[in-house]
Amino acid sequence: MNFLAKIFGINPMEYDQWQLNWAPEDPWLISVSLGLIIPLALWFFWTSLRRIGSRPKKVFIFFLRIMAFSFLLIVLLRPELEFKKSHSLKNHIAVLLDNSKSLSIKTFPGESPRIDLVKNTLEFNEKYLEQLNSKFNVDTYFVSDEIKKTGSHLENYRPDRPFTDLSRVLNELERSYENKPLQGVLLFSDGADLTEEPKKISEGILKSLARINAPVYTFQAGSNDRFKDLALESISVSDFGFVQQPVHLSVMVFSSAMGNRNVPLVLKEGDRILVSRIIEIRNDKKYYKVDLQFTPRKMGKRIYTLNLPRFAEESILSNNQKEFEIDIARDRVRILHLNGRPSWDSRYLREVLANNPRVDLLSFFILRSLGDDVAAPTSELSLIPFPSNLLFDDYLSSFDLIIFQNFKFEPFIDKKYLLNIRKYVEKGGSFLMVGGELSFQGGSYSRTPIEDILPVSFKETDSWFIDQEFHPKINEELFNHPILRLEKDLQLNREVLAALPPLQGANLGLVARKDAYVLAEFGNGSSSPAPIIVAGEFGKGRTALLATDSVWNWRFRKEGGSRYFHRFWNNAIDWLIAEPQTRRLQLESDKDRYQEEQQVLIKLKLLQKNYQPASGVTGRLTISSRKEEIIAKEITTDEQGEQTFSFLPDKAGFFKARLEIGGLQEEVMFSVLKDNAEFEKPLANDFVLKKIAEISGGKYFLLNGTNDLSGLQFDNPKIKTKSHSRSFSLWDNWWAYGLVAGFLFLDWWMRRKAGLS
């Protein structure tokens, strides 16, 4: 080394190794090439000198050719002499600390959290770990569903991660040490990995252990000995249900060391008990499947709670209760349709309703009344009793919409049932009256509860119904009302409405109320045109009227008549039952469910009475949990009548956002989920930890807080790496080329002296 350093003029103390490098990277290519070329060259060099008689000259020329050939090979192979300075590397030991929530579970006999066993063990072996750190690079990680490097101090070691995924942890660990010498792993965990099947170890773990190629020593925090717990392990239920339709749910209950006892399982909505079951817990059985069924009565997002009793001796109490939500919707729109007289208008309306797959239609046609002259004896006729008590008392709340079409309630409905209809609408139902001679004043509805709920009042007039052809005049301000929206494009919608065929016949003596939506009028030349299509609200419900019995004419428009006729009626139904897209105030969250530490986004849209964007309107947004109000904020709409609000919940649970703005109010519910999946399956998994240790060549230990780790020994081979180097070319210089040329010249000169050409 010193001799070479002097030749090339470098400081021998600066480098401790030298190496000869060749330009071709494949050593096999060099060996094969030289193995073929050199013997052939030597054979040619010697046989070409057979005419030289003097043996000394022959040997000398052969020597010259070998030297020229050798230096030519040096030029072709481009060797470089590299001087290197290297230093020793420390091998690595990885310490993996499970920080998932299951480490907070109490363990016996001390009833301390499992994580305390890990902390106590690390403190007990503090000196050993310091000695280990002097020989190795000891890297500490928090592991759960992710792997995160941390310092050796344990101030931030808390069981707060949602769950454990050992396959992912070991895979990321292997990638972290892909180019580093890892000599061993210390894994502190309870093995409660929900991704692993019972008594099995996944392919992902096996593949990662093979690539890591280092012993893994596993330390189990907590045992299942005397572990006591009663838990709701899982609930299987659909995310949505239908009002008045049974909802089924299946519950798996887990019991460990709870003895023989009977425990109640209770399902509640708020404080109201929906259903309960008694579970017979036995000491020799761990799992119990319970099937429950209940029938929701109200629509919207409903929050339900399952409860098991809590016993003081349990290791975990949080898994005895579980909340969940179900979005209760209509399975079909239930419509009660009463028609006082068969007509083309009633026929085509019934066709729309009967052919709509989302409509459940109950329709009654009055074919004759007691006063009809049918020119036949009464004994030969039958008049089926009208089930008014069932329809307007027992089952009234089950309908989404009630339609009276040219229907006179007397003598079929007792007047007392009209009050029930009024209460039904006031609580959120919907009502539509379609005109004709038997509607409004002609149906004796003056000064009845029906007049109260309609968006018009009645006035005295000489004629209640006029049989005259007319084109309804559409209200310019309400062209964008959901009922009139036959086309999405506003200009095209105007053209379609203007081109609808004329109507025949209109009810008179109707005066729109102040807060009503007058969508179309009958211009009869008077100073106060008669309203034809009017929509309004009463209490929490919606009502509308068509003061004509000839809307069926629109079905015969030359182009798209049937389509527009169906769309008009479907629009009217959607508005009456208050579908979300028809509301002036729309409030929603961007998700139904959020995870902890996830931002919640609330969106609102406000429309004016003419359904144009309401800009610059300020309202009050409140967000509350089930126990208290947590946010109250003033919020103002932008130019599009919209606005957003975001916040970060500080805890999990169910929340309600309520907005009051422009005289309207809406609510939306959302949930922030606290992932307690490991509490649902809380047993320590010794099988996985034992298998990891066995397969990797490590050992398995059950922690008691004072385990002595000093007996663990790890291989510590010397590993050197280059810190800096300097290279010198052995071919790219004047003397390499000069020697090749010199030896070739001497070879030529000697052959000429010997008389060779």
GROMACS .gro file of C-alpha atoms in nm, residues 94-428:
model
  335
   94ALA     CA    1  -3.544  -0.218   1.591
   95VAL     CA    2  -3.770  -0.180   1.898
   96LEU     CA    3  -4.141  -0.184   1.804
   97LEU     CA    4  -4.388  -0.049   2.063
   98ASP     CA    5  -4.755  -0.120   1.997
   99ASN     CA    6  -4.954   0.198   2.069
  100SER     CA    7  -5.302   0.083   1.960
  101LYS     CA    8  -5.604   0.132   2.187
  102SER     CA    9  -5.614  -0.229   2.301
  103LEU     CA   10  -5.301  -0.159   2.509
  104SER     CA   11  -5.526   0.043   2.745
  105ILE     CA   12  -5.723  -0.272   2.843
  106LYS     CA   13  -5.679  -0.383   3.205
  107THR     CA   14  -5.486  -0.703   3.267
  108PHE     CA   15  -5.482  -0.926   3.572
  109PRO     CA   16  -5.387  -0.971   3.850
  110GLY     CA   17  -5.284  -0.607   3.897
  111GLU     CA   18  -5.571  -0.471   3.684
  112SER     CA   19  -5.329  -0.221   3.529
  113PRO     CA   20  -5.336  -0.132   3.157
  114ARG     CA   21  -5.138  -0.357   2.925
  115ILE     CA   22  -4.920  -0.064   2.822
  116ASP     CA   23  -4.788  -0.039   3.180
  117LEU     CA   24  -4.635  -0.386   3.143
  118VAL     CA   25  -4.440  -0.260   2.842
  119LYS     CA   26  -4.328   0.060   3.016
  120ASN     CA   27  -4.224  -0.125   3.333
  121THR     CA   28  -4.026  -0.380   3.132
  122LEU     CA   29  -3.839  -0.109   2.941
  123GLU     CA   30  -3.759   0.078   3.264
  124PHE     CA   31  -3.644  -0.244   3.435
  125ASN     CA   32  -3.403  -0.312   3.146
  126GLU     CA   33  -3.282   0.045   3.104
  127LYS     CA   34  -2.913  -0.043   3.161
  128TYR     CA   35  -2.927  -0.334   2.919
  129LEU     CA   36  -3.080  -0.112   2.652
  130GLU     CA   37  -2.804   0.148   2.708
  131GLN     CA   38  -2.540  -0.122   2.662
  132LEU     CA   39  -2.719  -0.245   2.352
  133ASN     CA   40  -2.722   0.110   2.217
  134SER     CA   41  -2.343   0.136   2.260
  135LYS     CA   42  -2.292  -0.162   2.028
  136PHE     CA   43  -2.586  -0.115   1.790
  137ASN     CA   44  -2.801   0.161   1.652
  138VAL     CA   45  -3.121   0.098   1.853
  139ASP     CA   46  -3.418   0.249   1.662
  140THR     CA   47  -3.750   0.285   1.846
  141TYR     CA   48  -4.085   0.291   1.664
  142PHE     CA   49  -4.451   0.330   1.759
  143VAL     CA   50  -4.650   0.072   1.562
  144SER     CA   51  -5.022   0.014   1.505
  145ASP     CA   52  -5.182   0.056   1.164
  146GLU     CA   53  -4.867   0.252   1.076
  147ILE     CA   54  -4.503   0.263   1.180
  148LYS     CA   55  -4.357   0.588   1.314
  149LYS     CA   56  -4.002   0.644   1.438
  150THR     CA   57  -3.968   0.804   1.781
  151GLY     CA   58  -3.701   0.878   2.039
  152SER     CA   59  -3.597   0.643   2.314
  153HIS     CA   60  -3.792   0.845   2.573
  154LEU     CA   61  -4.147   0.724   2.646
  155GLU     CA   62  -4.325   1.049   2.739
  156ASN     CA   63  -4.538   1.030   2.423
  157TYR     CA   64  -4.608   0.658   2.447
  158ARG     CA   65  -4.988   0.637   2.470
  159PRO     CA   66  -5.243   0.379   2.345
  160ASP     CA   67  -5.433   0.608   2.108
  161ARG     CA   68  -5.414   0.453   1.761
  162PRO     CA   69  -5.732   0.291   1.622
  163PHE     CA   70  -5.612  -0.062   1.544
  164THR     CA   71  -5.314  -0.291   1.477
  165ASP     CA   72  -5.196  -0.422   1.140
  166LEU     CA   73  -4.879  -0.626   1.193
  167SER     CA   74  -4.853  -0.726   0.826
  168ARG     CA   75  -4.831  -0.361   0.722
  169VAL     CA   76  -4.593  -0.276   1.007
  170LEU     CA   77  -4.346  -0.552   0.919
  171ASN     CA   78  -4.367  -0.468   0.549
  172GLU     CA   79  -4.280  -0.102   0.614
  173LEU     CA   80  -4.005  -0.207   0.855
  174GLU     CA   81  -3.847  -0.428   0.586
  175ARG     CA   82  -3.851  -0.139   0.337
  176SER     CA   83  -3.692   0.096   0.595
  177TYR     CA   84  -3.394  -0.139   0.640
  178GLU     CA   85  -3.357  -0.243   0.278
  179ASN     CA   86  -3.000  -0.101   0.265
  180LYS     CA   87  -2.922  -0.115   0.636
  181PRO     CA   88  -2.789  -0.408   0.843
  182LEU     CA   89  -3.079  -0.511   1.072
  183GLN     CA   90  -2.970  -0.776   1.323
  184GLY     CA   91  -3.281  -0.810   1.539
  185VAL     CA   92  -3.630  -0.685   1.628
  186LEU     CA   93  -3.797  -0.646   1.970
  187LEU     CA   94  -4.179  -0.639   1.930
  188PHE     CA   95  -4.386  -0.534   2.234
  189SER     CA   96  -4.757  -0.592   2.165
  190ASP     CA   97  -5.070  -0.775   2.278
  191GLY     CA   98  -5.104  -0.925   1.929
  192ALA     CA   99  -5.464  -0.796   1.900
  193ASP     CA  100  -5.449  -0.765   1.521
  194LEU     CA  101  -5.804  -0.764   1.381
  195THR     CA  102  -5.670  -0.826   1.029
  196GLU     CA  103  -5.550  -1.173   1.133
  197GLU     CA  104  -5.789  -1.467   1.135
  198PRO     CA  105  -5.809  -1.674   1.456
  199LYS     CA  106  -5.530  -1.932   1.488
  200LYS     CA  107  -5.381  -1.827   1.153
  201ILE     CA  108  -5.093  -1.608   1.037
  202SER     CA  109  -5.126  -1.415   0.712
  203GLU     CA  110  -4.909  -1.448   0.402
  204GLY     CA  111  -4.816  -1.080   0.436
  205ILE     CA  112  -4.645  -1.140   0.772
  206LEU     CA  113  -4.465  -1.451   0.645
  207LYS     CA  114  -4.328  -1.270   0.337
  208SER     CA  115  -4.211  -0.971   0.541
  209LEU     CA  116  -4.033  -1.193   0.796
  210ALA     CA  117  -3.852  -1.373   0.513
  211ARG     CA  118  -3.728  -1.043   0.368
  212ILE     CA  119  -3.627  -0.899   0.705
  213ASN     CA  120  -3.411  -1.209   0.770
  214ALA     CA  121  -3.349  -1.121   1.134
  215PRO     CA  122  -3.476  -1.273   1.460
  216VAL     CA  123  -3.791  -1.113   1.601
  217TYR     CA  124  -3.835  -1.138   1.978
  218THR     CA  125  -4.200  -1.094   2.074
  219PHE     CA  126  -4.316  -0.971   2.414
  220GLN     CA  127  -4.686  -1.016   2.490
  221ALA     CA  128  -4.845  -0.742   2.700
  222GLY     CA  129  -5.135  -0.891   2.894
  223SER     CA  130  -5.282  -1.240   2.900
  224ASN     CA  131  -5.631  -1.383   2.871
  225ASP     CA  132  -5.609  -1.553   3.208
  226ARG     CA  133  -5.902  -1.438   3.427
  227PHE     CA  134  -5.990  -1.180   3.160
  228LYS     CA  135  -6.349  -1.069   3.233
  229ASP     CA  136  -6.557  -0.889   2.978
  230LEU     CA  137  -6.906  -0.865   2.833
  231ALA     CA  138  -6.898  -0.698   2.492
  232LEU     CA  139  -7.104  -0.607   2.187
  233GLU     CA  140  -6.854  -0.751   1.942
  234SER     CA  141  -7.037  -0.669   1.618
  235ILE     CA  142  -7.366  -0.537   1.485
  236SER     CA  143  -7.487  -0.627   1.139
  237VAL     CA  144  -7.753  -0.386   1.011
  238SER     CA  145  -7.826  -0.198   0.691
  239ASP     CA  146  -7.732   0.170   0.665
  240PHE     CA  147  -8.084   0.256   0.555
  241GLY     CA  148  -8.438   0.140   0.622
  242PHE     CA  149  -8.793   0.227   0.529
  243VAL     CA  150  -9.060   0.389   0.740
  244GLN     CA  151  -9.332   0.150   0.859
  245GLN     CA  152  -9.117  -0.144   0.740
  246PRO     CA  153  -8.937  -0.384   0.980
  247VAL     CA  154  -8.562  -0.338   1.023
  248HIS     CA  155  -8.357  -0.646   1.111
  249LEU     CA  156  -8.024  -0.644   1.292
  250SER     CA  157  -7.795  -0.921   1.408
  251VAL     CA  158  -7.580  -0.874   1.718
  252MET     CA  159  -7.279  -1.082   1.827
  253VAL     CA  160  -7.221  -1.073   2.203
  254PHE     CA  161  -6.888  -1.184   2.353
  255SER     CA  162  -6.851  -1.307   2.711
  256SER     CA  163  -6.533  -1.405   2.895
  257ALA     CA  164  -6.519  -1.540   3.253
  258MET     CA  165  -6.853  -1.381   3.346
  259GLY     CA  166  -6.992  -1.698   3.506
  260ASN     CA  167  -7.351  -1.813   3.463
  261ARG     CA  168  -7.601  -1.528   3.453
  262ASN     CA  169  -7.887  -1.381   3.249
  263VAL     CA  170  -7.827  -1.036   3.103
  264PRO     CA  171  -8.065  -0.808   2.911
  265LEU     CA  172  -7.981  -0.669   2.567
  266VAL     CA  173  -8.178  -0.348   2.509
  267LEU     CA  174  -8.229  -0.147   2.189
  268LYS     CA  175  -8.330   0.218   2.239
  269GLU     CA  176  -8.407   0.525   2.035
  270GLY     CA  177  -8.332   0.809   2.272
  271ASP     CA  178  -8.493   0.708   2.601
  272ARG     CA  179  -8.759   0.492   2.434
  273ILE     CA  180  -8.706   0.116   2.448
  274LEU     CA  181  -8.778  -0.044   2.112
  275VAL     CA  182  -8.700  -0.408   2.189
  276SER     CA  183  -8.513  -0.615   2.447
  277ARG     CA  184  -8.388  -0.973   2.479
  278ILE     CA  185  -8.257  -1.183   2.767
  279ILE     CA  186  -7.926  -1.360   2.694
  280GLU     CA  187  -7.839  -1.666   2.899
  281ILE     CA  188  -7.464  -1.632   2.961
  282ARG     CA  189  -7.284  -1.956   3.042
  283ASN     CA  190  -6.925  -2.001   3.156
  284ASP     CA  191  -6.839  -2.258   2.888
  285LYS     CA  192  -6.959  -2.044   2.596
  286LYS     CA  193  -6.805  -1.723   2.464
  287TYR     CA  194  -7.019  -1.609   2.167
  288TYR     CA  195  -7.395  -1.545   2.145
  289LYS     CA  196  -7.582  -1.438   1.833
  290VAL     CA  197  -7.899  -1.234   1.889
  291ASP     CA  198  -8.142  -1.128   1.615
  292LEU     CA  199  -8.358  -0.822   1.676
  293GLN     CA  200  -8.633  -0.650   1.477
  294PHE     CA  201  -8.809  -0.315   1.511
  295THR     CA  202  -9.029  -0.090   1.296
  296PRO     CA  203  -8.929   0.279   1.252
  297ARG     CA  204  -9.215   0.527   1.257
  298LYS     CA  205  -9.040   0.844   1.139
  299MET     CA  206  -8.823   0.933   0.843
  300GLY     CA  207  -8.474   1.084   0.849
  301LYS     CA  208  -8.149   0.984   1.016
  302ARG     CA  209  -8.231   0.806   1.338
  303ILE     CA  210  -7.983   0.721   1.614
  304TYR     CA  211  -8.021   0.393   1.800
  305THR     CA  212  -7.836   0.256   2.103
  306LEU     CA  213  -7.769  -0.105   2.202
  307ASN     CA  214  -7.694  -0.161   2.569
  308LEU     CA  215  -7.561  -0.445   2.781
  309PRO     CA  216  -7.538  -0.408   3.159
  310ARG     CA  217  -7.202  -0.302   3.299
  311PHE     CA  218  -7.038  -0.501   3.576
  312ALA     CA  219  -6.767  -0.362   3.802
  313GLU     CA  220  -6.535  -0.660   3.754
  314GLU     CA  221  -6.512  -0.615   3.374
  315SER     CA  222  -6.179  -0.526   3.214
  316ILE     CA  223  -6.351  -0.297   2.962
  317LEU     CA  224  -6.678  -0.108   3.006
  318SER     CA  225  -6.684   0.095   2.684
  319ASN     CA  226  -6.778  -0.206   2.469
  320ASN     CA  227  -7.105  -0.265   2.658
  321GLN     CA  228  -7.279   0.008   2.460
  322LYS     CA  229  -7.282   0.083   2.089
  323GLU     CA  230  -7.456   0.358   1.896
  324PHE     CA  231  -7.543   0.340   1.528
  325GLU     CA  232  -7.754   0.533   1.282
  326ILE     CA  233  -7.994   0.432   1.008
  327ASP     CA  234  -8.124   0.661   0.736
  328ILE     CA  235  -8.499   0.596   0.735
  329ALA     CA  236  -8.661   0.681   0.402
  330ARG     CA  237  -8.978   0.611   0.211
  331ASP     CA  238  -8.977   0.282   0.033
  332ARG     CA  239  -9.257   0.418  -0.187
  333VAL     CA  240  -9.468   0.733  -0.189
  334ARG     CA  241  -9.809   0.635  -0.050
  335ILE     CA  242 -10.087   0.837  -0.213
  336LEU     CA  243 -10.459   0.834  -0.132
  337HIS     CA  244 -10.657   0.945  -0.437
  338LEU     CA  245 -11.030   1.021  -0.401
  339ASN     CA  246 -11.220   1.101  -0.720
  340GLY     CA  247 -11.580   1.220  -0.713
  341ARG     CA  248 -11.665   1.150  -1.074
  342PRO     CA  249 -11.495   0.956  -1.358
  343SER     CA  250 -11.346   1.188  -1.620
  344TRP     CA  251 -11.061   1.210  -1.868
  345ASP     CA  252 -10.870   1.425  -1.621
  346SER     CA  253 -10.897   1.165  -1.344
  347ARG     CA  254 -10.818   0.882  -1.584
  348TYR     CA  255 -10.488   1.035  -1.699
  349LEU     CA  256 -10.386   1.145  -1.350
  350ARG     CA  257 -10.445   0.791  -1.225
  351GLU     CA  258 -10.236   0.664  -1.518
  352VAL     CA  259  -9.944   0.884  -1.407
  353LEU     CA  260  -9.971   0.765  -1.047
  354ALA     CA  261 -10.023   0.396  -1.127
  355ASN     CA  262  -9.730   0.384  -1.372
  356ASN     CA  263  -9.485   0.555  -1.138
  357PRO     CA  264  -9.279   0.272  -0.981
  358ARG     CA  265  -9.212   0.470  -0.664
  359VAL     CA  266  -9.581   0.541  -0.597
  360ASP     CA  267  -9.802   0.313  -0.389
  361LEU     CA  268 -10.148   0.424  -0.495
  362LEU     CA  269 -10.479   0.372  -0.315
  363SER     CA  270 -10.752   0.513  -0.538
  364PHE     CA  271 -11.129   0.542  -0.486
  365PHE     CA  272 -11.372   0.643  -0.762
  366ILE     CA  273 -11.722   0.744  -0.668
  367LEU     CA  274 -11.934   0.591  -0.947
  368ARG     CA  275 -12.267   0.702  -0.804
  369SER     CA  276 -12.409   0.880  -0.505
  370LEU     CA  277 -12.730   0.824  -0.310
  371GLY     CA  278 -12.896   1.103  -0.501
  372ASP     CA  279 -12.822   0.969  -0.850
  373ASP     CA  280 -13.123   0.868  -1.064
  374VAL     CA  281 -13.017   0.537  -1.216
  375ALA     CA  282 -13.365   0.423  -1.330
  376ALA     CA  283 -13.340   0.097  -1.138
  377PRO     CA  284 -13.475  -0.036  -0.808
  378THR     CA  285 -13.250   0.016  -0.509
  379SER     CA  286 -13.263  -0.357  -0.435
  380GLU     CA  287 -13.080  -0.422  -0.760
  381LEU     CA  288 -12.803  -0.174  -0.683
  382SER     CA  289 -12.525  -0.179  -0.429
  383LEU     CA  290 -12.346   0.115  -0.270
  384ILE     CA  291 -12.023  -0.002  -0.107
  385PRO     CA  292 -11.970   0.172   0.229
  386PHE     CA  293 -11.680   0.416   0.212
  387PRO     CA  294 -11.409   0.322   0.472
  388SER     CA  295 -11.370   0.676   0.603
  389ASN     CA  296 -11.289   0.572   0.960
  390LEU     CA  297 -10.998   0.353   0.843
  391LEU     CA  298 -10.862   0.603   0.591
  392PHE     CA  299 -10.891   0.921   0.796
  393ASP     CA  300 -10.835   0.788   1.144
  394ASP     CA  301 -10.639   0.461   1.170
  395TYR     CA  302 -10.418   0.482   0.858
  396LEU     CA  303 -10.410   0.854   0.779
  397SER     CA  304 -10.050   0.904   0.900
  398SER     CA  305  -9.927   0.626   0.670
  399PHE     CA  306 -10.000   0.834   0.357
  400ASP     CA  307  -9.752   1.081   0.211
  401LEU     CA  308 -10.006   1.266  -0.004
  402ILE     CA  309 -10.386   1.297  -0.014
  403ILE     CA  310 -10.554   1.403  -0.338
  404PHE     CA  311 -10.918   1.516  -0.364
  405GLN     CA  312 -11.007   1.532  -0.733
  406ASN     CA  313 -11.347   1.682  -0.814
  407PHE     CA  314 -11.462   1.520  -0.491
  408LYS     CA  315 -11.749   1.625  -0.263
  409PHE     CA  316 -11.687   1.485   0.083
  410GLU     CA  317 -12.056   1.460   0.181
  411PRO     CA  318 -12.201   1.202   0.240
  412PHE     CA  319 -11.891   0.979   0.223
  413ILE     CA  320 -11.673   1.146   0.484
  414ASP     CA  321 -11.797   1.273   0.816
  415LYS     CA  322 -11.702   1.636   0.872
  416LYS     CA  323 -11.506   1.542   1.185
  417TYR     CA  324 -11.252   1.360   0.966
  418LEU     CA  325 -11.171   1.684   0.782
  419LEU     CA  326 -11.022   1.804   1.110
  420ASN     CA  327 -10.800   1.496   1.109
  421ILE     CA  328 -10.677   1.593   0.761
  422ARG     CA  329 -10.599   1.941   0.890
  423LYS     CA  330 -10.391   1.798   1.178
  424TYR     CA  331 -10.221   1.556   0.938
  425VAL     CA  332 -10.102   1.841   0.712
  426GLU     CA  333 -10.005   2.059   1.006
  427LYS     CA  334  -9.771   1.783   1.130
  428GLY     CA  335  -9.600   1.746   0.793
   0.00000   0.00000   0.00000
